[in-house]
CSV table of C-alpha atoms in Angstrom, one decimal:
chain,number,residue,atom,x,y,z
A,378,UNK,CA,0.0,0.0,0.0
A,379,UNK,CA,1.5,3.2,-0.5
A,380,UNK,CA,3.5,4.7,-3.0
A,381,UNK,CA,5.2,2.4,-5.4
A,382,UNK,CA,8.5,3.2,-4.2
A,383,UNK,CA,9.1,3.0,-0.2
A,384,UNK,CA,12.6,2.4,1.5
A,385,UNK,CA,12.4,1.7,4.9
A,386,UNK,CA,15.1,3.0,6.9
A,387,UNK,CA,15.3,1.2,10.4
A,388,UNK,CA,17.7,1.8,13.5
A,389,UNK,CA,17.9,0.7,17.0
A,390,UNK,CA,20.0,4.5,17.7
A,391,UNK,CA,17.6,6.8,16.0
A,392,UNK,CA,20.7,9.2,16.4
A,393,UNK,CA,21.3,10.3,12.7
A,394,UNK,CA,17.9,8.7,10.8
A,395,UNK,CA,16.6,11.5,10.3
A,396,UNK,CA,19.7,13.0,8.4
A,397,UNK,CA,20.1,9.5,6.9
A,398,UNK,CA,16.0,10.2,5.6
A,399,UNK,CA,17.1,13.3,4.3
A,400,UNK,CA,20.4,11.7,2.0
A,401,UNK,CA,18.5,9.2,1.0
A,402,UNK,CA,15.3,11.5,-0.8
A,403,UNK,CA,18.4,13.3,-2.1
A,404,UNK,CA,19.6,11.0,-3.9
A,405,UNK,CA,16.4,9.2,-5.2
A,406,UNK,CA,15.8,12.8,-7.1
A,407,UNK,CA,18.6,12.5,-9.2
A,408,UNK,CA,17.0,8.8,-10.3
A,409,UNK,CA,15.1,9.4,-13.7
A,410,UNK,CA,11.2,9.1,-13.2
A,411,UNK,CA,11.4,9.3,-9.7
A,412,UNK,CA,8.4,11.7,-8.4
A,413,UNK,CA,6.8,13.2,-5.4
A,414,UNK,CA,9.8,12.1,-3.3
A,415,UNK,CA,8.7,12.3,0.4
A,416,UNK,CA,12.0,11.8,3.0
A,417,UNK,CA,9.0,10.5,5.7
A,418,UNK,CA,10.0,12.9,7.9
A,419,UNK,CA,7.5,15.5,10.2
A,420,UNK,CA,6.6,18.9,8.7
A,421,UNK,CA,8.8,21.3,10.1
A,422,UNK,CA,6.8,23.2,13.8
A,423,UNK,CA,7.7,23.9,17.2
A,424,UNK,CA,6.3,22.2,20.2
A,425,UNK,CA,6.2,23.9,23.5
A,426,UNK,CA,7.7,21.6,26.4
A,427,UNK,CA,7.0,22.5,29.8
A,428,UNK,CA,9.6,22.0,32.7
A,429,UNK,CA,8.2,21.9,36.3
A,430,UNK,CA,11.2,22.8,39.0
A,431,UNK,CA,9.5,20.2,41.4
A,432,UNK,CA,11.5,21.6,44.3
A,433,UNK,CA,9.7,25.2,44.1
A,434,UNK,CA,6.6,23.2,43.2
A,435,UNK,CA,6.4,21.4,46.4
A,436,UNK,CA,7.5,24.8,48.7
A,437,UNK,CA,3.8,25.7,47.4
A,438,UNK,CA,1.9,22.0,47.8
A,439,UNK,CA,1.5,21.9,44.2
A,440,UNK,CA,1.9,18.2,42.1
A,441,UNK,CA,2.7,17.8,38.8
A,442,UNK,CA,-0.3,16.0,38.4
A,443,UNK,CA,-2.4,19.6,39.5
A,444,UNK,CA,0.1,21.5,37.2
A,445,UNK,CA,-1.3,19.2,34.3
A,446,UNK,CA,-5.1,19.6,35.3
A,447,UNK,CA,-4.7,23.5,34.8
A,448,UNK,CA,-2.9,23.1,31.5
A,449,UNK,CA,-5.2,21.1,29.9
A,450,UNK,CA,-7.8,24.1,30.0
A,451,UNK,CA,-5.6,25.9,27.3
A,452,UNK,CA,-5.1,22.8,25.4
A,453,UNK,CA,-7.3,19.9,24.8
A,454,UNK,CA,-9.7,20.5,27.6
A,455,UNK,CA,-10.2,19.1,31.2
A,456,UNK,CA,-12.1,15.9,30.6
A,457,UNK,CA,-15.2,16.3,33.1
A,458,UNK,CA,-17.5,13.4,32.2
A,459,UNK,CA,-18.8,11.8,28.4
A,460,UNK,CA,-22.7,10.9,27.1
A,461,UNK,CA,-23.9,8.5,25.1
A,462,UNK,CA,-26.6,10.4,22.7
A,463,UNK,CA,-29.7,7.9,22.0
A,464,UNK,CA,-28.9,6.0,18.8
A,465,UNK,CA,-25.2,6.3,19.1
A,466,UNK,CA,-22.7,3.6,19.5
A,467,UNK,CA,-20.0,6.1,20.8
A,468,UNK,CA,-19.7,8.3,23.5
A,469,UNK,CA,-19.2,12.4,23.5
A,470,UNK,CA,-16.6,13.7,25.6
A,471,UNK,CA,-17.5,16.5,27.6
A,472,UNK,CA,-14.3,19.0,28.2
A,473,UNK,CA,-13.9,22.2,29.6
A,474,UNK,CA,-11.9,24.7,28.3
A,475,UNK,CA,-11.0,28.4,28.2
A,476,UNK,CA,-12.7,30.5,25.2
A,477,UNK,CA,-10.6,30.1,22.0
A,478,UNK,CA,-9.9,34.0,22.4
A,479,UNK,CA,-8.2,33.1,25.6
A,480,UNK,CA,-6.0,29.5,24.7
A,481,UNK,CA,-2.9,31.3,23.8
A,482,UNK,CA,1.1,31.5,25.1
A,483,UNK,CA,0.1,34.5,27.0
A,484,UNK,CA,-2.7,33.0,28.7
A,485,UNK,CA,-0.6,29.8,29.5
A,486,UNK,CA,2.0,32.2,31.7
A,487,UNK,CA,-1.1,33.7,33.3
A,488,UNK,CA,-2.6,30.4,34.0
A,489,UNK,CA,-2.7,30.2,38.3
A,490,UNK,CA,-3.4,27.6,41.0
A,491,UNK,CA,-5.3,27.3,44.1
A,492,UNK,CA,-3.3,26.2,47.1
A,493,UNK,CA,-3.5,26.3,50.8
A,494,UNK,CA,-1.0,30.0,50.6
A,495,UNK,CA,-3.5,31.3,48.1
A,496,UNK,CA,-3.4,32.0,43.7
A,497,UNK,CA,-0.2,30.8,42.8
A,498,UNK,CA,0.8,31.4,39.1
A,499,UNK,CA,2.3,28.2,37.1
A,500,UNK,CA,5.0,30.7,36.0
A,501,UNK,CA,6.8,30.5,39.6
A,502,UNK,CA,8.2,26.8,38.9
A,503,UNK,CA,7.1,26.4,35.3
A,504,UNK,CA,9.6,27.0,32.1
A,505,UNK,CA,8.5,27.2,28.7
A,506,UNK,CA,11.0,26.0,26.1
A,507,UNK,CA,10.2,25.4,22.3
A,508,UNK,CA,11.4,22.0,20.6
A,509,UNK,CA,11.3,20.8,17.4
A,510,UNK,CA,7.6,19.2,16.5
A,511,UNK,CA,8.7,15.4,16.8
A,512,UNK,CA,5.5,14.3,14.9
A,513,UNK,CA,4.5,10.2,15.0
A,514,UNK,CA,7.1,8.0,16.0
A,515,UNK,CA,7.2,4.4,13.9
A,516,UNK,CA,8.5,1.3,15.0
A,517,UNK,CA,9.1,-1.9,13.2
A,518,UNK,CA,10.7,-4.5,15.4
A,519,UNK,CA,11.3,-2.6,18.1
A,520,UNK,CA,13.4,-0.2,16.1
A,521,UNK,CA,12.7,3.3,14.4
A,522,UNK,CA,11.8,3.6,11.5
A,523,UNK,CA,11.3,6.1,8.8
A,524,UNK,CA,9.5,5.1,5.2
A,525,UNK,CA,11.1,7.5,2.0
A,526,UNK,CA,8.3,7.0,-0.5
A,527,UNK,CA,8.2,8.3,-4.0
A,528,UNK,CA,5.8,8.0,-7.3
A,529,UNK,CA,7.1,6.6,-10.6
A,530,UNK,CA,6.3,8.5,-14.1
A,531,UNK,CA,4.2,7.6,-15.9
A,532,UNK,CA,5.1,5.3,-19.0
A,533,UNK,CA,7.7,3.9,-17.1
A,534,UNK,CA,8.0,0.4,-15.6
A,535,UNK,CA,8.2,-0.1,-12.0
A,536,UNK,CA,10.0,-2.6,-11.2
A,537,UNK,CA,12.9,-1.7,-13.2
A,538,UNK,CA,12.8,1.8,-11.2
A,539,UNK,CA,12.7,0.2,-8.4
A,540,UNK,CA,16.0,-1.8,-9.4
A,541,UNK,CA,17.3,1.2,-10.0
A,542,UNK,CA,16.7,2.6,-6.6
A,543,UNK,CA,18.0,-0.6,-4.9
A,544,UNK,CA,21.3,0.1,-6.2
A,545,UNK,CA,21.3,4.1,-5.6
A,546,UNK,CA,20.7,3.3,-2.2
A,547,UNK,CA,22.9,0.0,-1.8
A,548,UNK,CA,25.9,2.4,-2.7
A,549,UNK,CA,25.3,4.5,0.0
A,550,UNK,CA,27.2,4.7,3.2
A,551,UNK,CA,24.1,4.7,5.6
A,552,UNK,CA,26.3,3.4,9.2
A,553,UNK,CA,24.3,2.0,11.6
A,554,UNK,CA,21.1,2.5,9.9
A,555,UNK,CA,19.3,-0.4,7.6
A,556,UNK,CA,17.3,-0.4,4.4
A,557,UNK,CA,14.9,-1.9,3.2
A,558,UNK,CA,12.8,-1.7,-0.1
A,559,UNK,CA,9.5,-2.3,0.9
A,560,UNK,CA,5.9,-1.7,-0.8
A,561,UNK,CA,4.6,-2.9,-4.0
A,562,UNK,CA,8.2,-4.5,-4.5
A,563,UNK,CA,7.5,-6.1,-1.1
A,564,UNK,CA,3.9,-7.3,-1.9
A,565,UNK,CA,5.4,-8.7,-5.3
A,566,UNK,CA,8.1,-10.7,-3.8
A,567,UNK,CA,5.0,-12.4,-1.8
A,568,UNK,CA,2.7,-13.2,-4.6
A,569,UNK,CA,5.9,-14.2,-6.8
A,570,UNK,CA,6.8,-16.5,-3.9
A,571,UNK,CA,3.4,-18.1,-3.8
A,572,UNK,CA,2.9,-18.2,-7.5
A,573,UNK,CA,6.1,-20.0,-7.5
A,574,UNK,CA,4.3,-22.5,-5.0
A,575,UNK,CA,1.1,-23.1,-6.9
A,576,UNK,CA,2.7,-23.8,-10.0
A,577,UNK,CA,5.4,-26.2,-8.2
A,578,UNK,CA,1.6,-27.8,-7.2
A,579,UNK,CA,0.2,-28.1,-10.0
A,580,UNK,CA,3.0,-29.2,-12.1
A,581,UNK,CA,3.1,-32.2,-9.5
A,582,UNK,CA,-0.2,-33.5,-9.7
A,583,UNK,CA,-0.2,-33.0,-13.2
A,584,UNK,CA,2.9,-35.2,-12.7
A,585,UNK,CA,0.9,-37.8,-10.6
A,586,UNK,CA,-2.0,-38.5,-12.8
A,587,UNK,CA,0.0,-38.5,-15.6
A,588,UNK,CA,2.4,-41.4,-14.3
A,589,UNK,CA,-0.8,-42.9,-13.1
A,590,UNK,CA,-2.3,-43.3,-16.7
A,591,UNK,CA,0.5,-43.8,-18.5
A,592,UNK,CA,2.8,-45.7,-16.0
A,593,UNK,CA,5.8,-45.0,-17.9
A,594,UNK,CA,8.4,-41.6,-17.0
A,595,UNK,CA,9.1,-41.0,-20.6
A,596,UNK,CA,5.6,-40.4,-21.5
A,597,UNK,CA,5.4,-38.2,-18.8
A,598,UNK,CA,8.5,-36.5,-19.5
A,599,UNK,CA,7.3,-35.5,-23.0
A,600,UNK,CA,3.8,-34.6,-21.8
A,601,UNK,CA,5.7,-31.8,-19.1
A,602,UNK,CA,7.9,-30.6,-21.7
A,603,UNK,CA,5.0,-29.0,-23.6
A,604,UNK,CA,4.6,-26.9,-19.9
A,605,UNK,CA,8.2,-25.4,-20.5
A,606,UNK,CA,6.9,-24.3,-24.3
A,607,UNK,CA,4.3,-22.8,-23.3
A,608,UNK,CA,6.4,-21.0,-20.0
A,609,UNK,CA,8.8,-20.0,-23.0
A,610,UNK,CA,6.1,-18.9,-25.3
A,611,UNK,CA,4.7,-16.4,-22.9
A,612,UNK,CA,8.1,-14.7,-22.0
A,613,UNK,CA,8.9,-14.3,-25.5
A,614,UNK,CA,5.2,-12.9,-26.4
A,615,UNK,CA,5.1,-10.4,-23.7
A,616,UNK,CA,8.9,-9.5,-24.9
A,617,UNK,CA,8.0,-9.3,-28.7
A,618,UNK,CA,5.0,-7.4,-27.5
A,619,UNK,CA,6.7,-5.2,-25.0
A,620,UNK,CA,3.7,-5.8,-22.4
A,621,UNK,CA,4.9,-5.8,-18.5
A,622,UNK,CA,4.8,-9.1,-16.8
A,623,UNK,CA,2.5,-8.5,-14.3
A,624,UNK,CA,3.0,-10.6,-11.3
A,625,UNK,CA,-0.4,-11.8,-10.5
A,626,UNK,CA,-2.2,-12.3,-13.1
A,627,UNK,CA,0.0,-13.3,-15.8
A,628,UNK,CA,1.0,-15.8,-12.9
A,629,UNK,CA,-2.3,-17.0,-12.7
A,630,UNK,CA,-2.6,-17.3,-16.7
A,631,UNK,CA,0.9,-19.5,-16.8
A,632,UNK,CA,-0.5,-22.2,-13.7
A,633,UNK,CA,-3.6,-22.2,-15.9
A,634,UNK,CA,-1.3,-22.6,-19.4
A,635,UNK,CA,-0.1,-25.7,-17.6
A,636,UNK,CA,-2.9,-27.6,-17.5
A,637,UNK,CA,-4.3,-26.9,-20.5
A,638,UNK,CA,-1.2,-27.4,-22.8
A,639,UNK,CA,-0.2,-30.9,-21.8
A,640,UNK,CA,-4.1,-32.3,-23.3
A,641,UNK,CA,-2.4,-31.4,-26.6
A,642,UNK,CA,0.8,-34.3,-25.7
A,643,UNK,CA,-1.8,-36.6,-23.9
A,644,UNK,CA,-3.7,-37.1,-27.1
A,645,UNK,CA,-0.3,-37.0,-29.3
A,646,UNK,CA,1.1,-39.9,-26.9
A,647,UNK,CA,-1.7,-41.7,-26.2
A,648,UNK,CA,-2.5,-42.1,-29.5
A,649,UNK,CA,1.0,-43.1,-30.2
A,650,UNK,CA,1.2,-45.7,-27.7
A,651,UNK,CA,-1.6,-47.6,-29.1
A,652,UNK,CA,-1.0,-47.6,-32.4
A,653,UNK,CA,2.9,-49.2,-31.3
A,654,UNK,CA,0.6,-51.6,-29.2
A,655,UNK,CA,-0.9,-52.7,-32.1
A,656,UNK,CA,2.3,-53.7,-34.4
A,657,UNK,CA,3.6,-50.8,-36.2
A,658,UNK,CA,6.5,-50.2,-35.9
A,659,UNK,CA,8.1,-46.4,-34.3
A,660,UNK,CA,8.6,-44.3,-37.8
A,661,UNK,CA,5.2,-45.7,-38.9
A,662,UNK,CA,3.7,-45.0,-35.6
A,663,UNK,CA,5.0,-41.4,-35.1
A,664,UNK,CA,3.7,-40.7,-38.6
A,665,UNK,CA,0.1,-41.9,-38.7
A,666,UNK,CA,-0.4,-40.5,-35.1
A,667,UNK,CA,0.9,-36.6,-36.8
A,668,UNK,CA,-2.3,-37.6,-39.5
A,669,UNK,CA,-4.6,-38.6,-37.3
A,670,UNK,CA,-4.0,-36.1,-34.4
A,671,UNK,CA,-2.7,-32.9,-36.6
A,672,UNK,CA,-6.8,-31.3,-37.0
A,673,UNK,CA,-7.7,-32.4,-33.6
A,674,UNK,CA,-4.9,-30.7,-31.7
A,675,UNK,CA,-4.9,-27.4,-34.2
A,676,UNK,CA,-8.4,-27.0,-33.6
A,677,UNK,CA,-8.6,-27.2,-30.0
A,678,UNK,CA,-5.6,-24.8,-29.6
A,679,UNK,CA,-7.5,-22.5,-31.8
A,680,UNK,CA,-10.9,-22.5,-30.5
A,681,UNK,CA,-9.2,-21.7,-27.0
A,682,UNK,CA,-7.1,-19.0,-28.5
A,683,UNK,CA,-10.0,-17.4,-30.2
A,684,UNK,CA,-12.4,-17.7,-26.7
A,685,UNK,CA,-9.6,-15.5,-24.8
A,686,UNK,CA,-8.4,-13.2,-27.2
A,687,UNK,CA,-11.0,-10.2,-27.5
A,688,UNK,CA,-10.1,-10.0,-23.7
A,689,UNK,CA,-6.2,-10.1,-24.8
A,690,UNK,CA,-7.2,-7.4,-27.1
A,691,UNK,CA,-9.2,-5.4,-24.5
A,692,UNK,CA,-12.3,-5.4,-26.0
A,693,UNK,CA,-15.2,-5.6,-23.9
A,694,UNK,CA,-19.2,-5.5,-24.9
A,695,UNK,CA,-22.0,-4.3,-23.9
A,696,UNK,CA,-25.2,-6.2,-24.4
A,697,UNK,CA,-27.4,-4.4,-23.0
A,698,UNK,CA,-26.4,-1.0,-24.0
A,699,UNK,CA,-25.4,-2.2,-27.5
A,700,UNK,CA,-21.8,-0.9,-27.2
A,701,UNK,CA,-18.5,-2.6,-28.3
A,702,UNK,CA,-15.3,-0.6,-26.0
A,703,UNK,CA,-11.7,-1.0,-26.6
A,704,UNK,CA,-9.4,-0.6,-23.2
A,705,UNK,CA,-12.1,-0.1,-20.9
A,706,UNK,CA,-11.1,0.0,-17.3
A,707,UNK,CA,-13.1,-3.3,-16.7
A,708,UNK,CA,-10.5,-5.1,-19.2
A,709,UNK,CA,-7.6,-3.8,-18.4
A,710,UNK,CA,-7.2,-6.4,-15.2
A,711,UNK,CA,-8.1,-9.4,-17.5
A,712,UNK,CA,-5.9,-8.5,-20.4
A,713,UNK,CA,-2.4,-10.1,-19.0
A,714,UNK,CA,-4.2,-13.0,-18.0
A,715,UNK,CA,-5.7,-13.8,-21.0
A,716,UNK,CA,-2.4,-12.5,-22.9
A,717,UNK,CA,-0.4,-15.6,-21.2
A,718,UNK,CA,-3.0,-18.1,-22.3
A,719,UNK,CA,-2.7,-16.9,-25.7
A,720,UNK,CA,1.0,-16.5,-26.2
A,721,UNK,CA,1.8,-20.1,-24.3
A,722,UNK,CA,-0.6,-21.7,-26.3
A,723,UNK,CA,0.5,-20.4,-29.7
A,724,UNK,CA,4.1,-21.1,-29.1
A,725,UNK,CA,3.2,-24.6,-27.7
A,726,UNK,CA,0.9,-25.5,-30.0
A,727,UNK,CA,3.0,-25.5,-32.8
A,728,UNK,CA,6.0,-26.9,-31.4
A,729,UNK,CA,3.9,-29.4,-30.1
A,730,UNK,CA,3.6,-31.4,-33.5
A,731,UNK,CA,7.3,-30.7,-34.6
A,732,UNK,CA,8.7,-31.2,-31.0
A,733,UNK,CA,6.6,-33.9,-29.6
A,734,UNK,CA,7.2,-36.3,-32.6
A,735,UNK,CA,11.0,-35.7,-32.9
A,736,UNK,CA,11.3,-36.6,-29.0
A,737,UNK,CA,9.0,-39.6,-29.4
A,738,UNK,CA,11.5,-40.6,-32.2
A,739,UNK,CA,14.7,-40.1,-30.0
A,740,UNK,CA,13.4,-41.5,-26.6
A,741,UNK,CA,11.3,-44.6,-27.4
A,742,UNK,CA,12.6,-47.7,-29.1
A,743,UNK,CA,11.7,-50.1,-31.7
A,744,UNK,CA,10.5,-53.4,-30.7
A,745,UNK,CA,13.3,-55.9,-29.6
A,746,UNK,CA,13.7,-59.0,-31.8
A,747,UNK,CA,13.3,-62.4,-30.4
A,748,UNK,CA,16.9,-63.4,-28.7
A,749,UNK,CA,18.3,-59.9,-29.0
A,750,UNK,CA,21.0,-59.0,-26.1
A,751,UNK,CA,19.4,-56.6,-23.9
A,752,UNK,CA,21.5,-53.3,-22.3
A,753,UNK,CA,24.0,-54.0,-19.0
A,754,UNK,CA,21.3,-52.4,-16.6
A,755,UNK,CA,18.6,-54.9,-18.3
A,756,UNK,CA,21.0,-57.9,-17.9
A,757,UNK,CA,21.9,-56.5,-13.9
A,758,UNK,CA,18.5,-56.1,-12.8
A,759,UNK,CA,17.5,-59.4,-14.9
A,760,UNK,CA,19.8,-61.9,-14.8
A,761,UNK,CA,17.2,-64.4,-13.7
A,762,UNK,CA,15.2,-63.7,-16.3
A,763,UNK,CA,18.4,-64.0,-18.4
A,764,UNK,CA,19.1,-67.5,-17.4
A,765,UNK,CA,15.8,-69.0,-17.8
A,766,UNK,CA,16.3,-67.9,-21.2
A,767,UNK,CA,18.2,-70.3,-22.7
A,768,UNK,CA,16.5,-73.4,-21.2
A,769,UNK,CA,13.7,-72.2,-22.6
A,770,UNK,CA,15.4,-71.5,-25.8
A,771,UNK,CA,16.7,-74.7,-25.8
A,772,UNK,CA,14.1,-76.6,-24.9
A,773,UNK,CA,12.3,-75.4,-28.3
A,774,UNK,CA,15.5,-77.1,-31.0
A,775,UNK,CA,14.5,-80.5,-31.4
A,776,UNK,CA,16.3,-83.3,-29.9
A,777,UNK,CA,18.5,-85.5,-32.5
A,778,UNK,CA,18.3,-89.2,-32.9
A,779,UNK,CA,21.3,-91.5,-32.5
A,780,UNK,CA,21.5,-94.9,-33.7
A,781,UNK,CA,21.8,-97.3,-31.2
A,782,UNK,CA,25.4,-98.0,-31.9
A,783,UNK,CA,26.8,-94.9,-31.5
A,784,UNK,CA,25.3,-94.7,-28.2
């Protein structure tokens, strides 16, 4: 919340912090596109402290407690009682307080107490002394802290702003005093973090019901490398594009692009998979499943493209009022969203059929011939099998008959 751009300066000695404020707005003006630069600090006043010589106080039987009762009819009013008007849910304080004509300096000096010797005025063991106005004091752990806040200009990005301001202030000598870059740089840390989370999810129980229907890792391997297309395919749209990434929603549009892209490699390798269960061999395989999966796969991609992309395009319509807008505040939060989902699934889509077939070629095998020597880690984790081979094998060659006298 907040300006875009906050550093938070913290220290446990607030000796200095407010110089070290001061430096630090300084040098955030002489950033390009930094704006409305704020050091955090309290506009400049005086505040008038009041020191009671409690000695001469008690020579007249006077507490600081009674020496506070009288001043509070110059300032903010004595506190008598408070009423609850009917209907209200909060009480009215009554106070009682001097005229505003009479609530000045002067009168404060004049102001006088009742004690057993008689009218005693506060100015006997009362000195008035003006200090800087201190303002509201912030702490963050325990220590002091001041927040230097500042606007960015319009057209340019923030985050690279902010980068910018991270190393203006990182190459300052600040002592004892700590910084921090906090606000929407802080809040998009935290949604990054759990975006990075939910797609960590999602990509693993895409990963489990995947290994669950196929029960082979190679399948699922090439059915997850469609999600790393599609990841690549929306970076390179928003750069070709030169939209900003933002955080959120085109977050939200990638864990979505996951779990829609991989249908495209299910049907591709599911399809592919049969067809080898059947006979054919892998080149035959991989071929037929490109003819017979080609229109499907293009025309689901396309149908979902076409659904998102008057949002990508910011168009929004009214039905009732029979009006068509283009970048209308209502789209603008939907358009990186729906941006992502259109980029990934382009770029996927068509490296889907050129990718998905040359990998299928590369990591599956043809069938093995009858008696064909297996791989070492076949023969390690088989040598049983491998053994009860060749009885079988030989069990199959007919035996030959000897005459009786060779025997």
């Amino acid at each position: 919340t907040g300006k875009p751009i906050q550093v938070r300066l913290s220290a446990a000695d607030p000796a200095g912090l407010d110089d070290t404020a001061r430096a630090v707005a300084a040098h955030l003006a002489d950033i390009p596109g930094v704006i409305d630069i704020s050091d955090g600090l309290p506009p400049p006043g005086v505040d008038w402290a009041l020191a009671i010589d409690r000695t001469k106080a008690a020579q007249y039987g006077i507490s600081p407690v009674a020496v506070g009762t009288v001043v509070q009819l110059v300032t903010a009013g004595l506190k008598l009682t408070d009423y609850r008007p009917a209907g209200a849910d909060d009480a009215v304080d009554i106070r009682l307080r001097l005229p505003e004509d009479r609530r000045t300096l002067a009168t404060l000096d004049q102001l006088r107490i009742e004690t057993a010797q008689g009218s005693v005025p506060i100015s006997n063991f009362v000195t008035r002394k003006a200090e800087p106005r201190v303002g509201t004091l912030n702490r963050i752990d325990g220590e002091r802290t001041i927040v230097v806040q500042a606007n960015v200009a319009s057209g340019l990005q923030v985050a690279e702003v902010q980068a910018q301001v991270a190393q203006a202030v990182g190459a300052m000598e600040l002592g004892n005093v700590e910084w921090k870059l906090a606000g929407s740089s802080e809040e998009s840390d935290a949604a990054s973090a759990f975006l990075l989370n939910a797609f960590g999810a999602a990509i693993f129980l895409i990963f489990v019901v995947l290994l669950a229907q196929f029960n082979k890792f190679t399948s699922v391997f090439l059915v997850l490398v469609t999600v790393i297309m599609a990841t690549i395919g929306v970076f390179l749209g928003y750069l070709l594009t030169g939209q900003t990434f933002v955080i959120v929603m085109s977050g939200v549009g990638v864990i979505a692009l996951a779990g829609v892209v991989v249908n495209n490699n299910i049907v591709l390798i599911d399809t592919y998979d049969r067809l080898r269960a059947e006979g054919m061999n892998k080149r035959e395989a991989i071929l037929q499943t490109c003819r017979e999966r080609a229109r499907p796969v293009v025309l689901t991609a396309l149908s979902a493209i076409m659904g998102v992309l008057p949002i990508a395009l910011g168009l929004g319509l009214e039905l009732f009022h029979h009006e068509t807008t283009i970048n209308a505040p209502s789209t603008q939060w939907w358009v990186a969203l729906s941006s992502a989902i259109v980029y990934g699934l382009s770029f996927a889509t068509v490296l889907t059929l050129i990718v998905t077939p040359s990998l299928l070629m590369i990591f599956t095998r043809e069938n093995r011939p009858a008696g064909e020597r297996r791989g070492w880690l076949s023969r390690l984790f088989g040598r049983r099998a491998g053994k009860a081979a060749p009885e079988a094998s030989n069990s199959d060659v007919p035996a030959i008959a000897y005459p009786k006298a060779a025997e």
